[in-house]
Coordinates of C-alpha atoms and ligand atoms in Angstrom, one line a residue:
M5 CA 0.0 0.0 0.0
L6 CA 1.3 3.4 -0.9
G7 CA 0.9 6.6 1.1
L8 CA -1.6 9.1 -0.4
M9 CA 0.3 12.3 0.1
Q10 CA 1.4 14.6 -2.7
D11 CA 4.3 14.2 -4.9
W12 CA 6.4 17.4 -4.3
P13 CA 9.9 16.9 -5.6
L14 CA 12.5 18.3 -3.3
L15 CA 13.9 20.9 -5.8
M16 CA 16.4 23.5 -4.7
H17 CA 14.6 26.4 -6.4
R18 CA 11.6 25.8 -4.2
I19 CA 13.8 27.3 -1.4
I20 CA 14.0 30.7 -3.1
D21 CA 10.3 30.5 -3.9
H22 CA 9.6 29.9 -0.2
A23 CA 11.8 32.8 0.8
A24 CA 10.3 35.2 -1.8
F25 CA 6.7 34.3 -1.0
N26 CA 7.0 34.2 2.8
H27 CA 10.0 36.5 3.6
G28 CA 10.1 38.5 0.4
A29 CA 11.3 41.8 2.0
R30 CA 14.0 40.2 4.1
K31 CA 17.3 41.8 3.2
V32 CA 20.3 40.4 1.5
I33 CA 23.2 42.8 2.1
S34 CA 26.4 42.4 0.2
R35 CA 29.8 44.1 0.1
S36 CA 30.2 44.3 -3.7
V37 CA 33.4 43.7 -5.5
E38 CA 33.0 47.2 -7.0
G39 CA 33.0 48.7 -3.5
P40 CA 29.6 49.9 -2.3
I41 CA 27.3 47.9 0.0
V42 CA 24.3 46.7 -2.1
T43 CA 21.0 45.8 -0.4
T44 CA 18.4 43.6 -2.1
D45 CA 15.8 41.1 -0.8
Y46 CA 14.6 37.6 -1.4
R47 CA 11.8 38.7 -3.7
T48 CA 14.2 40.5 -6.0
I49 CA 16.8 37.6 -5.8
R50 CA 14.1 35.2 -7.0
E51 CA 12.9 37.6 -9.8
R52 CA 16.5 37.9 -11.0
A53 CA 17.2 34.2 -10.6
L54 CA 14.3 33.5 -13.0
K55 CA 15.9 35.9 -15.5
V56 CA 19.2 34.1 -15.1
A57 CA 17.4 30.8 -15.8
K58 CA 15.7 32.3 -18.9
R59 CA 18.9 33.9 -20.1
L60 CA 21.0 30.8 -19.7
A61 CA 18.4 28.9 -21.7
K62 CA 18.8 31.5 -24.5
D63 CA 22.5 30.8 -24.5
G64 CA 21.7 27.1 -25.0
I65 CA 22.5 26.0 -21.5
G66 CA 20.1 23.4 -20.3
F67 CA 19.5 20.2 -18.4
G68 CA 22.7 18.7 -16.9
D69 CA 25.0 21.4 -18.2
R70 CA 27.7 22.6 -15.8
V71 CA 28.1 26.3 -15.1
G72 CA 31.2 27.3 -13.3
T73 CA 31.1 30.1 -10.7
L74 CA 34.3 31.8 -9.6
A75 CA 33.0 34.4 -7.2
W76 CA 32.9 35.7 -3.6
N77 CA 29.8 35.6 -1.5
G78 CA 27.4 38.2 -2.9
Y79 CA 23.9 38.6 -4.1
R80 CA 24.8 38.0 -7.8
H81 CA 26.4 34.7 -6.9
L82 CA 23.2 33.7 -5.0
E83 CA 21.0 34.7 -8.0
A84 CA 23.3 32.7 -10.2
W85 CA 23.0 29.5 -8.1
Y86 CA 19.2 29.6 -8.1
G87 CA 19.0 30.5 -11.8
I88 CA 21.3 27.7 -12.8
V89 CA 19.5 25.0 -10.9
G90 CA 16.1 26.3 -12.0
I91 CA 16.6 24.9 -15.5
G92 CA 18.2 21.7 -14.3
A93 CA 21.8 22.9 -15.0
V94 CA 24.5 22.4 -12.4
Y95 CA 26.3 25.1 -10.4
H96 CA 30.0 24.3 -10.1
T97 CA 31.9 26.3 -7.6
L98 CA 35.5 27.0 -8.4
N99 CA 37.9 27.9 -5.5
P100 CA 40.1 30.8 -6.6
R101 CA 42.7 29.9 -4.0
L102 CA 43.6 26.7 -5.8
F103 CA 46.7 26.7 -8.0
P104 CA 45.8 28.0 -11.4
D105 CA 46.7 24.6 -13.0
Q106 CA 44.3 22.9 -10.6
I107 CA 41.5 25.3 -11.5
A108 CA 42.1 24.6 -15.2
W109 CA 42.1 20.9 -14.5
I110 CA 38.8 21.1 -12.6
V111 CA 37.0 23.2 -15.2
N112 CA 38.0 20.7 -17.9
H113 CA 37.1 17.7 -15.8
A114 CA 33.7 19.1 -15.0
G115 CA 33.2 20.2 -18.6
D116 CA 31.9 23.7 -17.6
R117 CA 30.2 25.3 -20.6
L118 CA 29.8 28.8 -19.2
I119 CA 31.7 30.5 -16.4
M120 CA 30.3 33.3 -14.2
T121 CA 33.1 35.2 -12.5
D122 CA 33.7 38.2 -10.3
L123 CA 35.8 41.0 -11.7
T124 CA 38.6 39.9 -9.3
F125 CA 39.3 36.8 -11.3
V126 CA 39.2 38.1 -14.9
P127 CA 43.0 38.3 -15.1
L128 CA 43.3 34.8 -13.7
L129 CA 40.8 33.4 -16.2
E130 CA 42.5 35.3 -19.1
K131 CA 45.7 33.4 -18.4
L132 CA 43.9 30.1 -18.3
A133 CA 41.3 30.6 -21.0
G134 CA 43.3 29.0 -23.8
R135 CA 43.2 25.7 -21.9
L136 CA 39.5 25.8 -20.9
T137 CA 38.3 24.1 -24.0
S138 CA 34.7 23.4 -22.9
V139 CA 33.9 27.0 -21.9
E140 CA 31.8 28.9 -24.6
R141 CA 31.1 32.1 -22.7
Y142 CA 32.2 34.2 -19.7
V143 CA 29.6 36.2 -17.8
I144 CA 31.3 38.9 -15.6
L145 CA 29.3 39.5 -12.5
T146 CA 29.2 43.3 -12.8
D147 CA 27.4 46.0 -14.8
A148 CA 28.3 47.8 -18.0
A149 CA 30.0 50.7 -16.2
H150 CA 32.5 48.4 -14.6
M151 CA 33.0 46.0 -17.5
P152 CA 36.7 45.7 -18.2
E153 CA 38.4 45.2 -21.6
T154 CA 38.9 41.5 -21.8
T155 CA 40.0 38.8 -24.2
L156 CA 37.7 36.2 -22.6
K157 CA 35.5 34.5 -25.2
N158 CA 32.0 36.0 -25.6
A159 CA 32.5 38.0 -22.4
V160 CA 29.5 40.0 -21.3
A161 CA 28.6 42.0 -18.2
Y162 CA 26.1 40.1 -16.1
E163 CA 23.7 43.1 -15.9
T164 CA 23.7 43.6 -19.7
W165 CA 23.2 39.9 -20.2
L166 CA 20.4 39.7 -17.7
A167 CA 18.6 42.7 -19.2
E168 CA 18.2 40.6 -22.4
A169 CA 15.6 38.4 -20.5
D170 CA 12.5 39.0 -18.5
D171 CA 11.3 37.1 -15.5
D172 CA 8.3 35.7 -17.3
F173 CA 9.6 32.2 -16.9
A174 CA 8.6 29.1 -14.9
W175 CA 11.1 26.9 -13.2
V176 CA 11.6 23.6 -15.0
E177 CA 10.2 20.6 -13.1
F178 CA 12.2 17.4 -12.9
D179 CA 13.2 14.5 -10.7
E180 CA 14.6 15.5 -7.3
N181 CA 17.6 13.2 -7.8
T182 CA 18.8 15.5 -10.7
A183 CA 22.2 17.0 -10.1
A184 CA 22.1 20.5 -8.7
G185 CA 25.7 21.4 -7.7
M186 CA 29.3 20.3 -7.9
C187 CA 32.2 21.0 -5.7
Y188 CA 35.7 19.4 -6.0
T189 CA 37.6 18.2 -3.0
S190 CA 40.8 20.1 -2.5
G191 CA 43.1 17.3 -3.7
T192 CA 45.9 17.5 -1.1
T193 CA 46.5 13.9 -2.1
G194 CA 46.2 13.1 -5.9
D195 CA 43.8 14.9 -8.3
P196 CA 40.7 16.7 -6.9
K197 CA 37.5 14.7 -7.0
G198 CA 34.1 16.0 -8.0
V199 CA 31.3 15.7 -5.5
V200 CA 27.8 16.0 -7.1
Y201 CA 25.0 17.2 -5.0
S202 CA 21.4 16.5 -6.0
H203 CA 18.4 18.7 -5.5
R204 CA 17.1 16.2 -3.0
S205 CA 20.3 16.0 -1.0
N206 CA 20.7 19.8 -1.0
V207 CA 17.2 20.3 0.3
L208 CA 17.3 17.5 2.9
H209 CA 20.7 18.7 4.1
S210 CA 19.4 22.2 4.6
V211 CA 16.5 20.9 6.6
M212 CA 18.8 18.7 8.7
A213 CA 21.4 21.3 9.2
N214 CA 19.0 23.8 10.5
N215 CA 17.4 22.0 13.3
P216 CA 17.7 23.9 16.7
D217 CA 20.6 21.6 17.8
M218 CA 22.5 22.4 14.6
L219 CA 22.5 25.9 13.0
G220 CA 19.0 26.7 14.3
L221 CA 18.5 29.8 12.1
A222 CA 15.2 31.7 12.4
S223 CA 13.7 34.5 10.4
R224 CA 14.8 36.8 13.2
D225 CA 18.5 36.0 12.6
V226 CA 21.0 37.9 10.6
I227 CA 23.4 35.4 9.2
M228 CA 26.8 36.3 7.7
P229 CA 28.3 33.4 5.8
V230 CA 32.0 34.3 5.8
V231 CA 32.8 30.8 4.6
P232 CA 32.8 31.2 0.8
M233 CA 30.2 29.6 -1.3
F234 CA 33.1 27.8 -3.1
H235 CA 34.2 26.1 0.1
A236 CA 32.4 22.8 0.6
N237 CA 29.0 23.9 -0.8
G238 CA 29.3 27.1 1.2
W239 CA 28.3 25.1 4.3
S240 CA 24.9 25.1 2.6
L241 CA 24.1 28.6 4.0
A242 CA 23.0 29.9 0.6
L243 CA 20.1 27.4 1.0
T244 CA 19.6 27.3 4.8
A245 CA 19.3 31.0 5.2
P246 CA 16.5 31.6 2.6
M247 CA 14.8 28.4 3.8
A248 CA 14.7 30.0 7.3
G249 CA 13.9 33.4 6.0
A250 CA 16.9 34.9 7.8
T251 CA 18.6 38.1 6.7
M252 CA 21.8 37.5 4.9
V253 CA 25.0 39.6 5.0
M254 CA 27.5 38.7 2.3
P255 CA 31.1 39.9 3.0
G256 CA 32.4 39.8 -0.5
A257 CA 36.2 39.7 -1.0
K258 CA 37.2 41.2 2.3
M259 CA 37.8 38.8 5.1
D260 CA 40.4 40.6 7.3
G261 CA 39.6 41.3 10.9
A262 CA 38.6 45.0 10.4
S263 CA 36.3 44.3 7.4
I264 CA 34.6 41.3 9.1
Y265 CA 34.1 43.4 12.3
D266 CA 32.7 46.3 10.2
M267 CA 30.0 44.0 8.6
L268 CA 29.2 42.3 11.9
D269 CA 28.7 45.6 13.7
R270 CA 27.0 47.7 10.9
H271 CA 24.4 45.1 10.0
A272 CA 23.8 43.7 13.6
V273 CA 24.8 40.1 12.6
T274 CA 23.5 37.5 15.1
C275 CA 25.2 34.4 13.6
S276 CA 28.2 33.9 11.4
A277 CA 30.2 30.9 10.1
A278 CA 33.9 30.6 9.1
V279 CA 37.1 28.6 9.5
P280 CA 39.2 29.2 12.6
T281 CA 41.7 31.4 10.8
V282 CA 39.1 34.1 10.1
W283 CA 38.1 34.1 13.8
L284 CA 41.7 34.3 14.9
M285 CA 42.1 37.4 12.7
L286 CA 38.9 38.9 14.1
L287 CA 39.9 38.3 17.7
Q288 CA 43.3 39.8 17.1
Y289 CA 41.6 42.9 15.7
L290 CA 39.3 43.1 18.7
E291 CA 42.2 42.8 21.0
Q292 CA 43.9 45.7 19.3
N293 CA 40.6 47.8 19.4
P294 CA 39.2 47.4 22.9
A295 CA 36.3 49.8 22.1
A296 CA 35.0 47.4 19.5
R297 CA 32.3 45.1 21.0
L298 CA 29.9 42.5 19.5
P299 CA 26.5 43.3 21.1
H300 CA 24.4 41.6 18.5
L301 CA 26.4 38.5 17.7
K302 CA 25.0 35.4 19.6
R303 CA 26.7 32.4 17.9
V304 CA 29.5 31.6 15.5
V305 CA 29.8 28.3 13.6
I306 CA 33.5 27.3 13.4
G307 CA 34.6 24.3 11.4
G308 CA 36.8 23.1 8.6
S309 CA 39.7 22.7 11.0
A310 CA 39.7 22.2 14.8
C311 CA 38.6 25.3 16.7
P312 CA 41.2 26.2 19.4
R313 CA 40.0 26.2 23.0
A314 CA 41.2 29.7 23.5
V315 CA 38.9 30.9 20.7
T316 CA 35.8 29.3 22.2
Q317 CA 36.8 30.7 25.6
T318 CA 37.5 34.3 24.5
F319 CA 34.2 34.4 22.5
R320 CA 32.3 33.2 25.6
D321 CA 34.1 35.1 28.4
V322 CA 34.8 38.4 26.6
Y323 CA 32.1 38.7 24.0
D324 CA 29.2 36.5 25.3
V325 CA 29.1 34.6 22.0
E326 CA 28.6 30.8 21.8
V327 CA 30.9 28.9 19.5
L328 CA 29.2 26.1 17.6
H329 CA 32.1 23.9 16.7
A330 CA 31.2 21.9 13.6
W331 CA 32.7 19.1 11.6
G332 CA 31.9 18.4 8.0
M333 CA 33.4 17.8 4.6
T334 CA 32.7 18.4 1.0
E335 CA 31.4 14.9 0.6
L336 CA 28.7 15.5 3.3
S337 CA 27.1 18.6 1.7
P338 CA 29.0 19.4 4.1
L339 CA 27.7 19.5 7.8
G340 CA 28.2 16.2 9.7
T341 CA 28.1 17.3 13.4
V342 CA 27.6 20.5 15.4
C343 CA 28.5 21.0 19.1
S344 CA 25.4 22.2 20.9
M345 CA 24.6 21.1 24.4
K346 CA 22.4 18.1 25.1
P347 CA 20.7 18.1 28.5
E348 CA 23.4 15.8 29.9
Y349 CA 25.9 18.7 29.3
Q350 CA 23.8 21.7 29.8
D351 CA 24.8 22.6 33.4
L352 CA 28.5 21.9 33.3
D353 CA 31.0 24.3 35.0
K354 CA 33.0 26.6 32.8
E355 CA 36.0 24.3 32.2
A356 CA 34.0 21.2 31.6
W357 CA 31.8 23.1 29.2
L358 CA 34.9 24.1 27.3
D359 CA 36.0 20.4 27.3
V360 CA 32.8 19.4 25.5
K361 CA 33.1 22.4 23.1
Q362 CA 36.4 20.9 22.0
T363 CA 34.5 18.0 20.5
T364 CA 32.8 18.6 17.2
G365 CA 29.5 17.7 18.7
H366 CA 26.7 15.3 17.6
A367 CA 25.0 14.4 14.4
P368 CA 21.6 15.5 13.2
F369 CA 18.9 13.1 11.9
G370 CA 20.2 12.1 8.5
V371 CA 23.8 11.5 9.4
D372 CA 24.6 8.0 10.7
M373 CA 28.1 7.7 12.2
K374 CA 30.3 4.8 13.2
I375 CA 34.0 4.3 14.1
T376 CA 35.7 1.2 13.1
D377 CA 39.2 -0.5 13.3
D378 CA 41.2 -1.1 10.1
D379 CA 39.2 -4.3 9.5
G380 CA 35.9 -2.5 9.6
K381 CA 34.9 -3.8 13.0
R382 CA 32.7 -1.3 15.0
L383 CA 34.4 0.3 18.0
P384 CA 32.7 1.4 21.2
W385 CA 31.4 5.0 21.8
D386 CA 33.4 5.4 25.1
D387 CA 35.1 8.7 24.4
K388 CA 38.5 6.9 24.4
T389 CA 38.7 4.4 21.6
F390 CA 40.1 5.9 18.4
G391 CA 38.7 4.7 15.1
R392 CA 38.1 5.5 11.5
L393 CA 35.1 7.7 11.2
K394 CA 32.5 6.5 8.7
V395 CA 29.2 8.1 7.8
R396 CA 26.1 7.5 5.7
G397 CA 23.0 9.4 4.9
P398 CA 20.8 11.0 2.2
A399 CA 23.3 13.9 1.8
V400 CA 26.5 11.9 1.8
A401 CA 28.3 11.1 -1.4
K402 CA 28.0 7.6 -2.8
S403 CA 30.6 8.1 -5.5
Y404 CA 32.7 10.8 -7.1
F405 CA 32.1 12.4 -10.6
K406 CA 32.9 10.0 -13.4
G407 CA 33.5 7.3 -10.9
D408 CA 37.0 8.7 -9.9
G409 CA 38.4 6.9 -6.8
G410 CA 36.3 3.8 -7.5
R411 CA 34.0 2.3 -4.9
I412 CA 34.0 4.6 -1.8
L413 CA 31.4 2.9 0.4
D414 CA 31.7 -0.1 2.7
D415 CA 29.3 -3.1 2.5
D416 CA 26.9 -1.2 4.8
G417 CA 26.9 1.9 2.6
Y418 CA 29.2 4.0 4.9
F419 CA 31.7 6.4 3.5
D420 CA 35.2 6.5 5.1
T421 CA 35.9 10.1 5.9
G422 CA 39.7 9.7 6.3
D423 CA 39.3 11.1 9.8
V424 CA 40.3 9.4 13.0
A425 CA 37.8 10.1 15.8
T426 CA 36.4 9.1 19.2
I427 CA 32.7 9.2 20.1
D428 CA 31.4 9.6 23.6
P429 CA 28.4 7.8 25.1
Y430 CA 26.1 10.7 24.2
G431 CA 27.2 10.8 20.6
Y432 CA 29.8 13.6 20.8
M433 CA 32.5 13.1 18.2
R434 CA 36.0 14.3 18.6
I435 CA 38.3 14.5 15.6
V436 CA 41.7 13.1 16.7
D437 CA 43.4 13.7 13.4
R438 CA 43.3 13.1 9.7
S439 CA 44.4 9.4 9.3
K440 CA 47.4 10.7 7.3
D441 CA 48.4 13.2 10.0
V442 CA 48.2 11.2 13.2
I443 CA 51.6 10.7 14.8
K444 CA 52.6 7.1 15.3
S445 CA 54.9 6.9 18.3
G446 CA 56.0 3.5 19.5
G447 CA 52.8 1.8 18.1
E448 CA 50.5 4.4 19.9
W449 CA 48.8 7.4 18.3
I450 CA 49.3 11.0 19.2
S451 CA 46.8 13.6 18.0
S452 CA 48.6 16.5 16.2
I453 CA 45.3 18.5 16.5
D454 CA 45.2 18.3 20.3
L455 CA 48.8 19.5 20.5
E456 CA 48.2 22.4 18.1
N457 CA 45.1 23.5 20.0
I458 CA 47.1 23.7 23.3
A459 CA 50.1 25.4 21.7
V460 CA 47.9 28.1 20.1
G461 CA 46.6 29.0 23.6
H462 CA 50.1 30.3 24.5
P463 CA 50.0 34.1 24.6
D464 CA 52.9 34.6 22.2
V465 CA 51.7 32.2 19.6
A466 CA 49.9 33.2 16.4
E467 CA 49.7 29.8 14.8
A468 CA 50.9 26.3 15.6
A469 CA 51.3 23.1 13.6
V470 CA 52.5 19.6 14.7
I471 CA 53.9 17.0 12.5
G472 CA 55.5 13.6 13.0
V473 CA 59.2 13.4 12.2
H474 CA 61.3 10.3 12.0
H475 CA 62.7 9.0 15.3
P476 CA 65.1 5.9 15.3
K477 CA 63.5 4.4 18.4
W478 CA 59.8 5.5 18.4
D479 CA 59.3 5.6 14.6
E480 CA 57.8 9.1 14.8
R481 CA 57.8 11.9 17.4
P482 CA 56.0 15.2 17.4
L483 CA 57.7 18.4 16.2
L484 CA 56.0 21.6 17.1
V485 CA 56.2 24.4 14.4
I486 CA 55.3 27.9 15.7
V487 CA 54.5 31.2 14.1
P488 CA 55.0 33.8 16.9
K489 CA 52.7 36.8 17.3
A490 CA 54.2 40.0 15.8
G491 CA 56.8 41.4 18.1
R492 CA 56.9 38.4 20.5
T493 CA 59.7 35.9 20.9
P494 CA 58.6 32.8 22.7
D495 CA 61.2 30.1 23.3
R496 CA 61.2 26.3 23.3
H497 CA 61.2 26.1 27.1
S498 CA 58.3 28.4 27.7
L499 CA 56.2 26.5 25.1
L500 CA 56.9 23.1 26.5
T501 CA 56.3 24.2 30.1
F502 CA 53.0 25.8 29.0
M503 CA 51.9 22.5 27.5
E504 CA 53.0 20.3 30.4
G505 CA 50.2 18.8 32.4
K506 CA 47.7 19.5 29.6
V507 CA 48.4 16.2 27.8
A508 CA 50.1 12.9 28.7
R509 CA 53.9 13.4 29.1
W510 CA 54.8 11.2 26.3
W511 CA 52.7 13.3 23.9
L512 CA 54.8 16.4 24.5
P513 CA 56.7 17.5 21.4
D514 CA 60.3 16.5 21.2
D515 CA 61.3 19.9 19.8
V516 CA 60.0 23.3 18.8
V517 CA 60.9 25.3 15.7
F518 CA 60.0 28.9 14.9
V519 CA 59.0 30.0 11.4
A520 CA 57.7 33.1 9.7
E521 CA 54.8 31.3 8.0
I522 CA 53.0 27.9 7.9
P523 CA 51.8 26.7 4.5
H524 CA 48.0 26.5 4.0
T525 CA 45.7 24.7 1.6
A526 CA 43.2 26.6 -0.6
T527 CA 40.6 26.2 2.2
G528 CA 42.8 27.6 4.9
K529 CA 44.0 24.3 6.5
I530 CA 47.5 23.7 7.5
L531 CA 49.2 22.0 4.5
K532 CA 50.8 19.1 6.4
T533 CA 52.2 17.5 3.3
A534 CA 54.3 20.6 2.6
L535 CA 55.4 20.9 6.2
R536 CA 56.4 17.3 6.4
A537 CA 58.5 17.8 3.2
Q538 CA 60.1 20.9 4.7
F539 CA 61.2 19.1 7.8
K540 CA 61.9 15.7 6.2
E541 CA 65.5 15.8 7.2
Y542 CA 65.0 17.3 10.6
K543 CA 67.0 15.7 13.4
L544 CA 65.3 15.7 16.8
P545 CA 67.7 16.5 19.6
N546 CA 67.1 13.2 21.4
A547 CA 67.2 11.1 18.2
Ligands
ADP14 P1 38.9 21.0 2.1 O1 40.1 20.1 2.3 O2 38.7 21.4 0.7 O3 38.7 22.1 3.1 P2 36.7 19.7 3.3 O4 36.1 20.9 3.8 O5 35.8 18.7 2.7 O6 37.7 20.0 2.2 O7 37.6 19.1 4.4 C1 37.0 18.2 5.3 C2 38.0 17.8 6.4 O8 38.3 18.9 7.2 C3 37.5 16.8 7.4 O9 37.5 15.5 6.8 C4 38.4 17.0 8.6 O10 39.6 16.3 8.4 C5 38.6 18.5 8.5 N1 37.7 19.1 9.5 C6 36.5 19.7 9.2 N2 36.0 20.2 10.3 C7 36.9 20.0 11.3 C8 36.9 20.3 12.7 N3 35.9 21.0 13.3 N4 38.0 19.8 13.5 C9 39.0 19.2 12.9 N5 39.0 18.9 11.6 C10 38.0 19.3 10.8

């Protein structure tokens, strides 16, 4: 017997319909690449997205075609996403921080037919264009007045192009399993791989990600996604915010402490989301400008890399802001867990509360987690046992674009995340390390992330990284790499003394080195592969 409820395919453009009809006047405020702050609303975003859809169709773009976007967070990028998916085409976010060769490789692999780009990236694309064989046209996300001279094929200013269509257009209806978006993994090992989101997975993920124990956005919120739309599906905020009817503040290209503070303050942002580096920059700015306060901000979502304890503590104690530590990955659409407090942890004292906030929290409905040993045997949720973290659910990838990487699920349909984690009896997951980065000392494992989190709490430290280096007796031992804060000169002794007592003795780094800079990936993570290569020949003093 079948249910007798309506067939209402979970199509992504229904989200912007909902926002336009129910929260039409809610603002979307953007720092434009041209300079000024531009304010629009969901009703207008939808009208213009319909024009994008119609105009794309006029250019011959249709069902299943990939449209690349190389753009910051802004209203035009938002309109582009909804317009693209509204005709069954596929938005493909390109990360400008990748090496140019990688961008070219990804565009060709995805077969993008059209690219929409911010002005910022026109020179980059001009250099690559000769190699981008599938691209037929470039739409520059600007108006005629700001349109540059360019050699890009069939280049046109977005506003000129859009004016050639009206919004008398109906979204195309199709199966909810149709592809909606694509995002490539960053490819720190091997070639990047394409993750293909469906309309169904994107819609379900947004519903899951917004329950009150996760992002919990409401129409009363003002959300500023600092995390770029090109990083891991923009943490789905371009969908979750309009679904909730929340006001959106888009920071554009400027992500330094002063610019982020300016947007938070000026637009009374209540919730924001970004990787730890952004928050470290903001907190440094606030430290230097004691008059700057954050009276509106209530919560910040921090993920992509481990959030240092000191960041969570400063936000709580100095600014009365709750950090929601989150874990996710491109393959998960991307949110997997968020650290909000279950009743068991609600009334903890200040230090114990911070201990829990160091975990990445618990999973929403729709993300099944397990940890296993190398043979795939399930391990207990006892907060101690380390295992490979595996997940399944309706918004988790089942394979990569074109089948790259082969079969990626185990027999029970779980995807191996490549992370090593513990899970506590209440379901709070703690990332111990990437399986490639964990330090193997005398047959036991040391978490590089835990050591980094402690070291970065030292008052003279701007950034810390820990890698395993060869040791004749223990196989690997931890080396601590430090970038000191400007004008400070911490030494080895003060760092090791600071860390003593905060971890088991045998976890303490065997040595400390000071550098001007630590290499990062295109999504702001510490590039451990490069760091390991840099210190390959390093001799530990006790080796
Ligand atoms: P990229 O490498 O392009 O940033 P992802 O965003 O997909 O790609 O990276 C996902 C990985 O980032 C996870 O598998 C995990 O290793 C790491 N990660 C994400 N969030 C956290 C977190 N809160 N703490 C520690 N590691 C995290």
